[in-house]
mmCIF file of C-alpha atoms in Angstrom:
data_model
loop_
_atom_site.group_PDB
_atom_site.id
_atom_site.type_symbol
_atom_site.label_atom_id
_atom_site.label_comp_id
_atom_site.label_asym_id
_atom_site.label_seq_id
_atom_site.Cartn_x
_atom_site.Cartn_y
_atom_site.Cartn_z
ATOM 1 C CA MET A 1 3.898 -38.808 -20.803
ATOM 2 C CA ASN A 2 7.602 -38.456 -21.897
ATOM 3 C CA TYR A 3 9.730 -36.508 -24.514
ATOM 4 C CA SER A 4 9.345 -39.423 -27.140
ATOM 5 C CA GLU A 5 5.746 -39.779 -26.739
ATOM 6 C CA LEU A 6 4.830 -36.012 -27.387
ATOM 7 C CA LEU A 7 7.048 -36.118 -30.085
ATOM 8 C CA GLU A 8 5.100 -39.135 -31.657
ATOM 9 C CA ILE A 9 1.913 -36.897 -31.295
ATOM 10 C CA PHE A 10 3.525 -34.211 -32.721
ATOM 11 C CA LYS A 11 4.482 -36.476 -35.676
ATOM 12 C CA SER A 12 0.875 -37.839 -35.912
ATOM 13 C CA SER A 13 -0.366 -34.344 -36.142
ATOM 14 C CA LEU A 14 2.047 -33.122 -39.029
ATOM 15 C CA ASN A 15 1.299 -36.340 -41.036
ATOM 16 C CA LEU A 16 -2.456 -35.732 -41.089
ATOM 17 C CA THR A 17 -2.017 -31.952 -41.711
ATOM 18 C CA ASN A 18 0.332 -33.081 -44.554
ATOM 19 C CA GLN A 19 -2.324 -35.442 -45.834
ATOM 20 C CA VAL A 20 -5.455 -32.899 -45.596
ATOM 21 C CA PHE A 21 -2.975 -29.949 -47.215
ATOM 22 C CA ASN A 22 -2.070 -32.232 -50.229
ATOM 23 C CA PHE A 23 -5.372 -32.826 -50.997
ATOM 24 C CA LEU A 24 -6.167 -28.961 -51.273
ATOM 25 C CA ASN A 25 -3.309 -29.031 -53.173
ATOM 26 C CA LYS A 26 -4.028 -31.526 -55.550
ATOM 27 C CA THR A 27 -7.875 -29.953 -56.032
ATOM 28 C CA TYR A 28 -6.912 -26.376 -55.843
ATOM 29 C CA GLU A 29 -8.340 -25.089 -58.924
ATOM 30 C CA LYS A 30 -11.336 -26.999 -58.289
ATOM 31 C CA LEU A 31 -11.706 -24.881 -54.779
ATOM 32 C CA ASP A 32 -13.949 -22.253 -53.700
ATOM 33 C CA ASP A 33 -12.506 -19.156 -52.390
ATOM 34 C CA LYS A 34 -13.165 -20.594 -48.855
ATOM 35 C CA ASN A 35 -11.058 -23.072 -49.391
ATOM 36 C CA LYS A 36 -8.718 -21.608 -51.318
ATOM 37 C CA LEU A 37 -7.645 -19.420 -48.409
ATOM 38 C CA ARG A 38 -7.711 -22.240 -45.901
ATOM 39 C CA HIS A 39 -5.154 -23.696 -48.266
ATOM 40 C CA HIS A 40 -2.785 -20.921 -47.811
ATOM 41 C CA ILE A 41 -3.502 -20.804 -44.101
ATOM 42 C CA LEU A 42 -2.768 -24.070 -43.615
ATOM 43 C CA CYS A 43 0.394 -24.248 -45.664
ATOM 44 C CA ARG A 44 1.657 -21.679 -42.999
ATOM 45 C CA MET A 45 1.004 -23.654 -40.221
ATOM 46 C CA LYS A 46 1.897 -26.746 -41.684
ATOM 47 C CA SER A 47 5.668 -24.996 -42.539
ATOM 48 C CA THR A 48 5.685 -23.192 -39.303
ATOM 49 C CA SER A 49 4.905 -26.273 -37.396
ATOM 50 C CA THR A 50 7.242 -28.707 -39.537
ATOM 51 C CA THR A 51 10.140 -26.336 -38.734
ATOM 52 C CA ILE A 52 9.244 -26.405 -34.958
ATOM 53 C CA PHE A 53 9.279 -30.179 -35.430
ATOM 54 C CA ARG A 54 12.812 -30.400 -36.288
ATOM 55 C CA ILE A 55 14.172 -27.916 -33.977
ATOM 56 C CA LEU A 56 12.395 -30.287 -31.026
ATOM 57 C CA ASN A 57 13.838 -33.320 -32.954
ATOM 58 C CA GLN A 58 17.300 -32.355 -32.983
ATOM 59 C CA ASN A 59 18.158 -33.588 -29.421
ATOM 60 C CA ILE A 60 16.026 -35.770 -28.505
ATOM 61 C CA ASP A 61 18.078 -37.640 -25.620
ATOM 62 C CA ASN A 62 18.676 -34.209 -24.227
ATOM 63 C CA PRO A 63 15.770 -31.722 -24.361
ATOM 64 C CA ASN A 64 17.704 -28.980 -22.591
ATOM 65 C CA LEU A 65 19.833 -28.358 -25.963
ATOM 66 C CA VAL A 66 16.731 -27.275 -27.501
ATOM 67 C CA ASP A 67 16.300 -23.580 -28.742
ATOM 68 C CA PHE A 68 13.244 -23.404 -26.668
ATOM 69 C CA SER A 69 12.735 -19.506 -27.404
ATOM 70 C CA SER A 70 12.714 -20.106 -31.009
ATOM 71 C CA VAL A 71 9.777 -23.027 -30.555
ATOM 72 C CA ALA A 72 7.755 -20.857 -28.349
ATOM 73 C CA ILE A 73 7.794 -17.664 -30.531
ATOM 74 C CA LEU A 74 6.887 -20.101 -33.609
ATOM 75 C CA THR A 75 4.226 -21.599 -31.285
ATOM 76 C CA ARG A 76 2.427 -18.511 -30.784
ATOM 77 C CA SER A 77 2.539 -17.576 -34.524
ATOM 78 C CA ILE A 78 0.324 -20.888 -35.081
ATOM 79 C CA ILE A 79 -2.252 -19.757 -32.486
ATOM 80 C CA GLU A 80 -2.037 -16.450 -34.624
ATOM 81 C CA SER A 81 -2.635 -18.325 -37.986
ATOM 82 C CA TYR A 82 -6.040 -20.204 -36.469
ATOM 83 C CA LYS A 83 -7.443 -17.081 -35.053
ATOM 84 C CA THR A 84 -7.516 -15.921 -39.091
ATOM 85 C CA PHE A 85 -8.499 -19.503 -40.196
ATOM 86 C CA TYR A 86 -11.128 -19.478 -38.195
ATOM 87 C CA TYR A 87 -12.404 -15.591 -38.446
ATOM 88 C CA LEU A 88 -12.591 -16.031 -42.175
ATOM 89 C CA THR A 89 -13.094 -19.705 -43.048
ATOM 90 C CA SER A 90 -14.729 -21.783 -40.112
ATOM 91 C CA ALA A 91 -17.104 -19.096 -38.168
ATOM 92 C CA ASP A 92 -20.729 -19.674 -38.462
ATOM 93 C CA ILE A 93 -21.228 -17.158 -41.124
ATOM 94 C CA ASN A 94 -23.661 -16.701 -44.338
ATOM 95 C CA GLU A 95 -21.889 -16.553 -48.038
ATOM 96 C CA SER A 96 -22.169 -13.152 -48.009
ATOM 97 C CA GLU A 97 -20.785 -11.969 -44.718
ATOM 98 C CA PHE A 98 -17.862 -14.421 -45.765
ATOM 99 C CA GLN A 99 -17.304 -12.504 -49.246
ATOM 100 C CA PHE A 100 -17.146 -9.389 -47.010
ATOM 101 C CA ARG A 101 -14.817 -10.506 -44.674
ATOM 102 C CA PHE A 102 -12.693 -12.071 -47.461
ATOM 103 C CA LEU A 103 -12.654 -8.908 -49.317
ATOM 104 C CA MET A 104 -11.825 -7.032 -46.286
ATOM 105 C CA PHE A 105 -8.643 -9.319 -45.808
ATOM 106 C CA GLU A 106 -7.667 -8.657 -49.328
ATOM 107 C CA ILE A 107 -8.047 -4.683 -49.048
ATOM 108 C CA HIS A 108 -5.884 -4.860 -46.064
ATOM 109 C CA ASP A 109 -3.330 -7.061 -47.798
ATOM 110 C CA ILE A 110 -3.096 -4.560 -50.557
ATOM 111 C CA LEU A 111 -2.752 -1.695 -47.792
ATOM 112 C CA GLU A 112 0.036 -3.472 -46.343
ATOM 113 C CA ARG A 113 2.039 -3.766 -49.724
ATOM 114 C CA GLN A 114 1.557 -0.243 -50.698
ATOM 115 C CA GLU A 115 2.973 0.838 -47.217
ATOM 116 C CA MET A 116 5.742 -1.608 -47.711
ATOM 117 C CA ILE A 117 6.725 -0.341 -51.214
ATOM 118 C CA ARG A 118 6.349 3.533 -50.163
ATOM 119 C CA ARG A 119 8.395 2.908 -47.199
ATOM 120 C CA LEU A 120 10.639 0.093 -47.606
ATOM 121 C CA LYS A 121 11.410 -0.698 -51.562
ATOM 122 C CA ALA A 122 11.607 3.125 -53.144
ATOM 123 C CA THR A 123 14.776 4.893 -52.700
ATOM 124 C CA ASP A 124 13.339 7.991 -53.262
ATOM 125 C CA LEU A 125 10.126 9.966 -53.688
ATOM 126 C CA LYS A 126 10.757 9.953 -57.338
ATOM 127 C CA GLN A 127 10.924 6.303 -57.409
ATOM 128 C CA VAL A 128 7.813 6.224 -55.376
ATOM 129 C CA ARG A 129 5.898 7.655 -57.980
ATOM 130 C CA GLU A 130 6.991 5.707 -60.587
ATOM 131 C CA GLN A 131 6.636 2.415 -59.175
ATOM 132 C CA THR A 132 4.566 -0.010 -61.151
ATOM 133 C CA ASP A 133 3.565 -1.745 -58.344
ATOM 134 C CA LEU A 134 1.751 0.927 -56.527
ATOM 135 C CA LYS A 135 -0.273 1.622 -59.789
ATOM 136 C CA GLU A 136 -1.499 -1.737 -60.046
ATOM 137 C CA LEU A 137 -2.249 -2.168 -56.368
ATOM 138 C CA GLY A 138 -4.236 1.067 -56.210
ATOM 139 C CA GLU A 139 -6.139 -0.188 -59.556
ATOM 140 C CA GLN A 140 -7.052 -3.638 -57.329
ATOM 141 C CA LEU A 141 -7.847 -1.735 -54.352
ATOM 142 C CA TYR A 142 -10.608 0.491 -56.362
ATOM 143 C CA GLU A 143 -11.953 -3.327 -57.981
ATOM 144 C CA LEU A 144 -12.225 -4.451 -54.289
ATOM 145 C CA LYS A 145 -14.332 -1.563 -52.658
ATOM 146 C CA ASN A 146 -16.594 -1.076 -55.636
ATOM 147 C CA LYS A 147 -17.246 -5.229 -54.508
ATOM 148 C CA ILE A 148 -17.672 -4.380 -51.162
ATOM 149 C CA ASN A 149 -19.955 -1.883 -51.812
ATOM 150 C CA LYS A 150 -21.968 -4.288 -53.407
ATOM 151 C CA ASN A 151 -21.769 -6.745 -51.218
ATOM 152 C CA GLU A 152 -25.269 -7.589 -49.297
ATOM 153 C CA TYR A 153 -23.821 -8.091 -45.995
ATOM 154 C CA TYR A 154 -21.935 -4.698 -46.336
ATOM 155 C CA LYS A 155 -25.312 -3.033 -47.434
ATOM 156 C CA GLN A 156 -26.980 -4.157 -44.309
ATOM 157 C CA ILE A 157 -23.961 -2.830 -42.237
ATOM 158 C CA GLU A 158 -24.576 0.765 -43.855
ATOM 159 C CA LEU A 159 -28.038 0.927 -43.084
ATOM 160 C CA GLN A 160 -27.277 0.279 -39.354
ATOM 161 C CA ASN A 161 -24.352 2.361 -38.929
ATOM 162 C CA GLU A 162 -24.903 5.464 -41.363
ATOM 163 C CA LYS A 163 -21.861 7.561 -40.145
ATOM 164 C CA TYR A 164 -19.600 4.731 -41.633
ATOM 165 C CA LYS A 165 -20.997 4.956 -44.594
ATOM 166 C CA ASN A 166 -18.524 7.059 -46.906
ATOM 167 C CA LEU A 167 -15.469 5.867 -44.767
ATOM 168 C CA LEU A 168 -14.663 2.964 -47.423
ATOM 169 C CA LYS A 169 -14.911 5.320 -50.344
ATOM 170 C CA ASP A 170 -12.496 7.783 -48.816
ATOM 171 C CA GLY A 171 -10.283 4.927 -48.020
ATOM 172 C CA LYS A 172 -9.700 5.136 -44.541
ATOM 173 C CA CYS A 173 -10.340 1.442 -44.046
ATOM 174 C CA LYS A 174 -8.208 1.415 -41.233
ATOM 175 C CA ASP A 175 -11.171 3.140 -39.186
ATOM 176 C CA LEU A 176 -13.940 1.352 -40.903
ATOM 177 C CA PHE A 177 -15.552 -0.657 -38.295
ATOM 178 C CA SER A 178 -16.176 -0.606 -34.334
ATOM 179 C CA GLU A 179 -16.599 -3.385 -32.020
ATOM 180 C CA ASP A 180 -20.290 -2.607 -32.153
ATOM 181 C CA PHE A 181 -21.087 -4.585 -35.350
ATOM 182 C CA ASP A 182 -23.427 -7.277 -35.300
ATOM 183 C CA LYS A 183 -21.454 -10.773 -35.581
ATOM 184 C CA ALA A 184 -18.824 -9.515 -37.874
ATOM 185 C CA VAL A 185 -16.194 -7.478 -36.064
ATOM 186 C CA ILE A 186 -13.702 -6.550 -38.875
ATOM 187 C CA LYS A 187 -11.008 -4.385 -38.333
ATOM 188 C CA ALA A 188 -7.812 -3.527 -40.403
ATOM 189 C CA ASN A 189 -6.306 -7.117 -40.591
ATOM 190 C CA GLY A 190 -9.790 -8.802 -41.377
ATOM 191 C CA CYS A 191 -10.017 -11.149 -38.868
ATOM 192 C CA PHE A 192 -10.531 -9.346 -35.279
ATOM 193 C CA ILE A 193 -11.690 -11.698 -33.019
ATOM 194 C CA ASN A 194 -10.807 -12.361 -29.291
ATOM 195 C CA HIS A 195 -8.351 -15.601 -29.073
ATOM 196 C CA TYR A 196 -10.432 -16.449 -26.108
ATOM 197 C CA ASP A 197 -13.516 -17.007 -28.103
ATOM 198 C CA VAL A 198 -12.212 -19.047 -30.707
ATOM 199 C CA LEU A 199 -10.505 -21.191 -28.349
ATOM 200 C CA LEU A 200 -13.455 -21.499 -26.394
ATOM 201 C CA SER A 201 -16.007 -22.152 -29.242
ATOM 202 C CA ARG A 202 -13.611 -25.258 -30.498
ATOM 203 C CA LEU A 203 -13.267 -27.008 -27.352
ATOM 204 C CA VAL A 204 -17.223 -26.553 -26.679
ATOM 205 C CA LYS A 205 -17.553 -28.336 -30.586
ATOM 206 C CA ILE A 206 -15.043 -30.820 -29.088
ATOM 207 C CA ASN A 207 -16.497 -31.148 -25.778
ATOM 208 C CA SER A 208 -19.759 -29.669 -24.442
ATOM 209 C CA VAL A 209 -18.479 -30.016 -20.907
ATOM 210 C CA CYS A 210 -15.776 -27.311 -21.395
ATOM 211 C CA GLU A 211 -18.800 -24.771 -21.577
ATOM 212 C CA GLN A 212 -19.179 -25.323 -17.828
ATOM 213 C CA ASP A 213 -15.488 -24.721 -17.094
ATOM 214 C CA LYS A 214 -15.166 -21.579 -19.274
ATOM 215 C CA GLU A 215 -14.021 -19.454 -16.347
ATOM 216 C CA LYS A 216 -11.120 -21.816 -15.447
ATOM 217 C CA ILE A 217 -9.958 -22.061 -19.284
ATOM 218 C CA ASN A 218 -10.159 -18.344 -19.806
ATOM 219 C CA LYS A 219 -7.420 -17.885 -16.830
ATOM 220 C CA ARG A 220 -5.348 -21.234 -17.872
ATOM 221 C CA TYR A 221 -5.494 -19.892 -21.748
ATOM 222 C CA SER A 222 -4.788 -16.003 -20.688
ATOM 223 C CA PHE A 223 -1.903 -17.450 -18.431
ATOM 224 C CA LEU A 224 -0.444 -19.902 -21.681
ATOM 225 C CA TYR A 225 -0.611 -16.998 -24.380
ATOM 226 C CA LYS A 226 1.056 -14.791 -21.856
ATOM 227 C CA TYR A 227 3.805 -17.148 -21.190
ATOM 228 C CA LEU A 228 4.591 -17.334 -25.200
ATOM 229 C CA SER A 229 4.331 -13.656 -25.475
ATOM 230 C CA ASN A 230 7.336 -13.518 -22.980
ATOM 231 C CA PHE A 231 9.439 -15.128 -25.756
ATOM 232 C CA VAL A 232 7.826 -12.775 -28.446
ATOM 233 C CA HIS A 233 9.000 -9.460 -26.504
ATOM 234 C CA ILE A 234 12.244 -10.610 -24.857
ATOM 235 C CA SER A 235 10.962 -10.294 -21.648
ATOM 236 C CA PRO A 236 13.502 -11.013 -18.123
ATOM 237 C CA TYR A 237 11.739 -14.472 -17.984
ATOM 238 C CA SER A 238 12.602 -15.532 -21.794
ATOM 239 C CA ILE A 239 16.308 -14.099 -21.571
ATOM 240 C CA SER A 240 16.806 -16.554 -18.327
ATOM 241 C CA GLN A 241 15.066 -19.517 -19.815
ATOM 242 C CA PRO A 242 18.320 -21.019 -21.698
ATOM 243 C CA SER A 243 20.240 -21.297 -18.474
ATOM 244 C CA ASN A 244 17.113 -23.195 -16.436
ATOM 245 C CA PRO A 245 16.523 -26.867 -17.368
ATOM 246 C CA ILE A 246 13.395 -27.314 -19.886
ATOM 247 C CA SER A 247 11.318 -29.631 -18.022
ATOM 248 C CA ILE A 248 8.557 -32.005 -19.655
ATOM 249 C CA ASP A 249 5.641 -29.452 -18.377
ATOM 250 C CA ASP A 250 7.425 -26.594 -20.659
ATOM 251 C CA LEU A 251 7.358 -29.073 -24.047
ATOM 252 C CA GLU A 252 3.800 -30.048 -23.427
ATOM 253 C CA LYS A 253 2.682 -26.560 -23.171
ATOM 254 C CA ILE A 254 4.316 -26.193 -26.764
ATOM 255 C CA ILE A 255 3.277 -29.617 -28.517
ATOM 256 C CA LEU A 256 0.068 -29.915 -26.868
ATOM 257 C CA THR A 257 -0.794 -26.165 -28.157
ATOM 258 C CA ILE A 258 0.315 -26.855 -31.475
ATOM 259 C CA THR A 259 -1.517 -30.311 -31.786
ATOM 260 C CA PHE A 260 -4.813 -28.751 -30.715
ATOM 261 C CA TYR A 261 -4.744 -25.671 -33.553
ATOM 262 C CA LEU A 262 -3.452 -28.155 -36.601
ATOM 263 C CA ASN A 263 -6.137 -30.450 -35.665
ATOM 264 C CA ILE A 264 -9.282 -28.020 -35.329
ATOM 265 C CA ALA A 265 -7.941 -26.658 -38.647
ATOM 266 C CA ASN A 266 -7.886 -30.124 -40.208
ATOM 267 C CA GLU A 267 -11.069 -30.925 -38.603
ATOM 268 C CA ASP A 268 -12.632 -27.691 -40.118
ATOM 269 C CA ILE A 269 -11.386 -28.691 -43.769
ATOM 270 C CA LEU A 270 -12.346 -32.443 -43.484
ATOM 271 C CA ASP A 271 -16.077 -31.352 -42.202
ATOM 272 C CA GLU A 272 -16.410 -29.795 -45.677
ATOM 273 C CA PHE A 273 -15.088 -32.884 -47.722
ATOM 274 C CA PRO A 274 -16.649 -36.220 -46.192
ATOM 275 C CA GLU A 275 -15.166 -38.429 -48.768
ATOM 276 C CA LEU A 276 -11.404 -37.302 -47.740
ATOM 277 C CA GLU A 277 -12.453 -37.764 -44.300
ATOM 278 C CA GLU A 278 -13.833 -41.457 -45.147
ATOM 279 C CA GLU A 279 -10.252 -42.221 -46.724
ATOM 280 C CA ILE A 280 -8.069 -41.210 -43.952
ATOM 281 C CA GLN A 281 -10.058 -42.285 -41.088
ATOM 282 C CA VAL A 282 -8.731 -40.122 -38.812
ATOM 283 C CA GLN A 283 -9.821 -41.988 -35.187
ATOM 284 C CA THR A 284 -8.511 -45.267 -36.745
ATOM 285 C CA ASN A 285 -5.222 -43.934 -38.040
ATOM 286 C CA TYR A 286 -4.316 -41.494 -35.627
ATOM 287 C CA PRO A 287 -5.099 -42.485 -32.194
ATOM 288 C CA ASP A 288 -2.062 -40.458 -30.738
ATOM 289 C CA ILE A 289 -3.587 -37.194 -31.730
ATOM 290 C CA PHE A 290 -6.533 -37.825 -29.775
ATOM 291 C CA LYS A 291 -4.274 -38.627 -26.389
ATOM 292 C CA GLY A 292 -2.707 -34.937 -27.167
ATOM 293 C CA LEU A 293 -6.016 -33.270 -27.364
ATOM 294 C CA GLU A 294 -7.174 -35.050 -24.240
ATOM 295 C CA LYS A 295 -4.232 -34.032 -22.490
ATOM 296 C CA PHE A 296 -4.151 -30.320 -23.727
ATOM 297 C CA ILE A 297 -8.018 -29.962 -22.709
ATOM 298 C CA GLN A 298 -7.308 -31.675 -18.992
ATOM 299 C CA PHE A 299 -4.604 -29.036 -18.730
ATOM 300 C CA LEU A 300 -6.775 -26.135 -19.622
ATOM 301 C CA ARG A 301 -9.852 -27.427 -17.233
ATOM 302 C CA CYS A 302 -7.503 -27.062 -14.083
ATOM 303 C CA GLU A 303 -7.955 -24.751 -11.619
ATOM 304 C CA ILE A 304 -5.311 -22.137 -10.841
ATOM 305 C CA ASN A 305 -4.907 -19.511 -8.660
#
């Protein structure tokens, strides 16, 4: 597979994502909470992927001139975005648990905003006390806590975990839950879940044979994530990378990874809107995507030392 073929796969994935996003955007006011949240996260994934495509498309004849470090960093952002997408909107949970996860997500958003205002926006203590934004966020936080206390799923958790009963009321949200809770493992960011668990769940749905190769997939994926993290954290490897030729294997790690995560997000949405799936006809109109997905799954199932 050459560079031009890889870019065609990427372009097909972006075109499909744009179609799905435009549908959500056009029907936004009629969407339920779950699909409104999908709209927001898909928008981020689409925007980040478009930026990556533009970087990669600048030097088709000479990939060595590509800003590979930036592309790798943004690719990890795509993975992180889908982890949140899956945890909040695609996992096999009932409506009460979804609402609970969604409310926790909103609470964390408010906590982050409050922290930003206190530490970055305000220039002195008096200004902090007078910040209208802080007062409004405090009111919103109070309303969200009341909603959570009334949530049926949260009531079940309270019964099972009495020692956590008053934490939400006291505002200690960052210590609210441990990893021992039933299937909803929730921490401050509202989407605590292992990347590997997300990946394997989606791979098995695409191809059940992947269940047999989960140990190999775990090793390969763990190394892929470490590879991308090298660029995020500025490791010696990432610093030396610009002086080394960029191989087609390096580019495949980027493009095929993005193709996979974009299209499982699209599939999650299309599963809920069969009329859109019928209109788009993904298998007929986007054959390049399936070449990319097949190649990515082959990569993950390879044996490594």
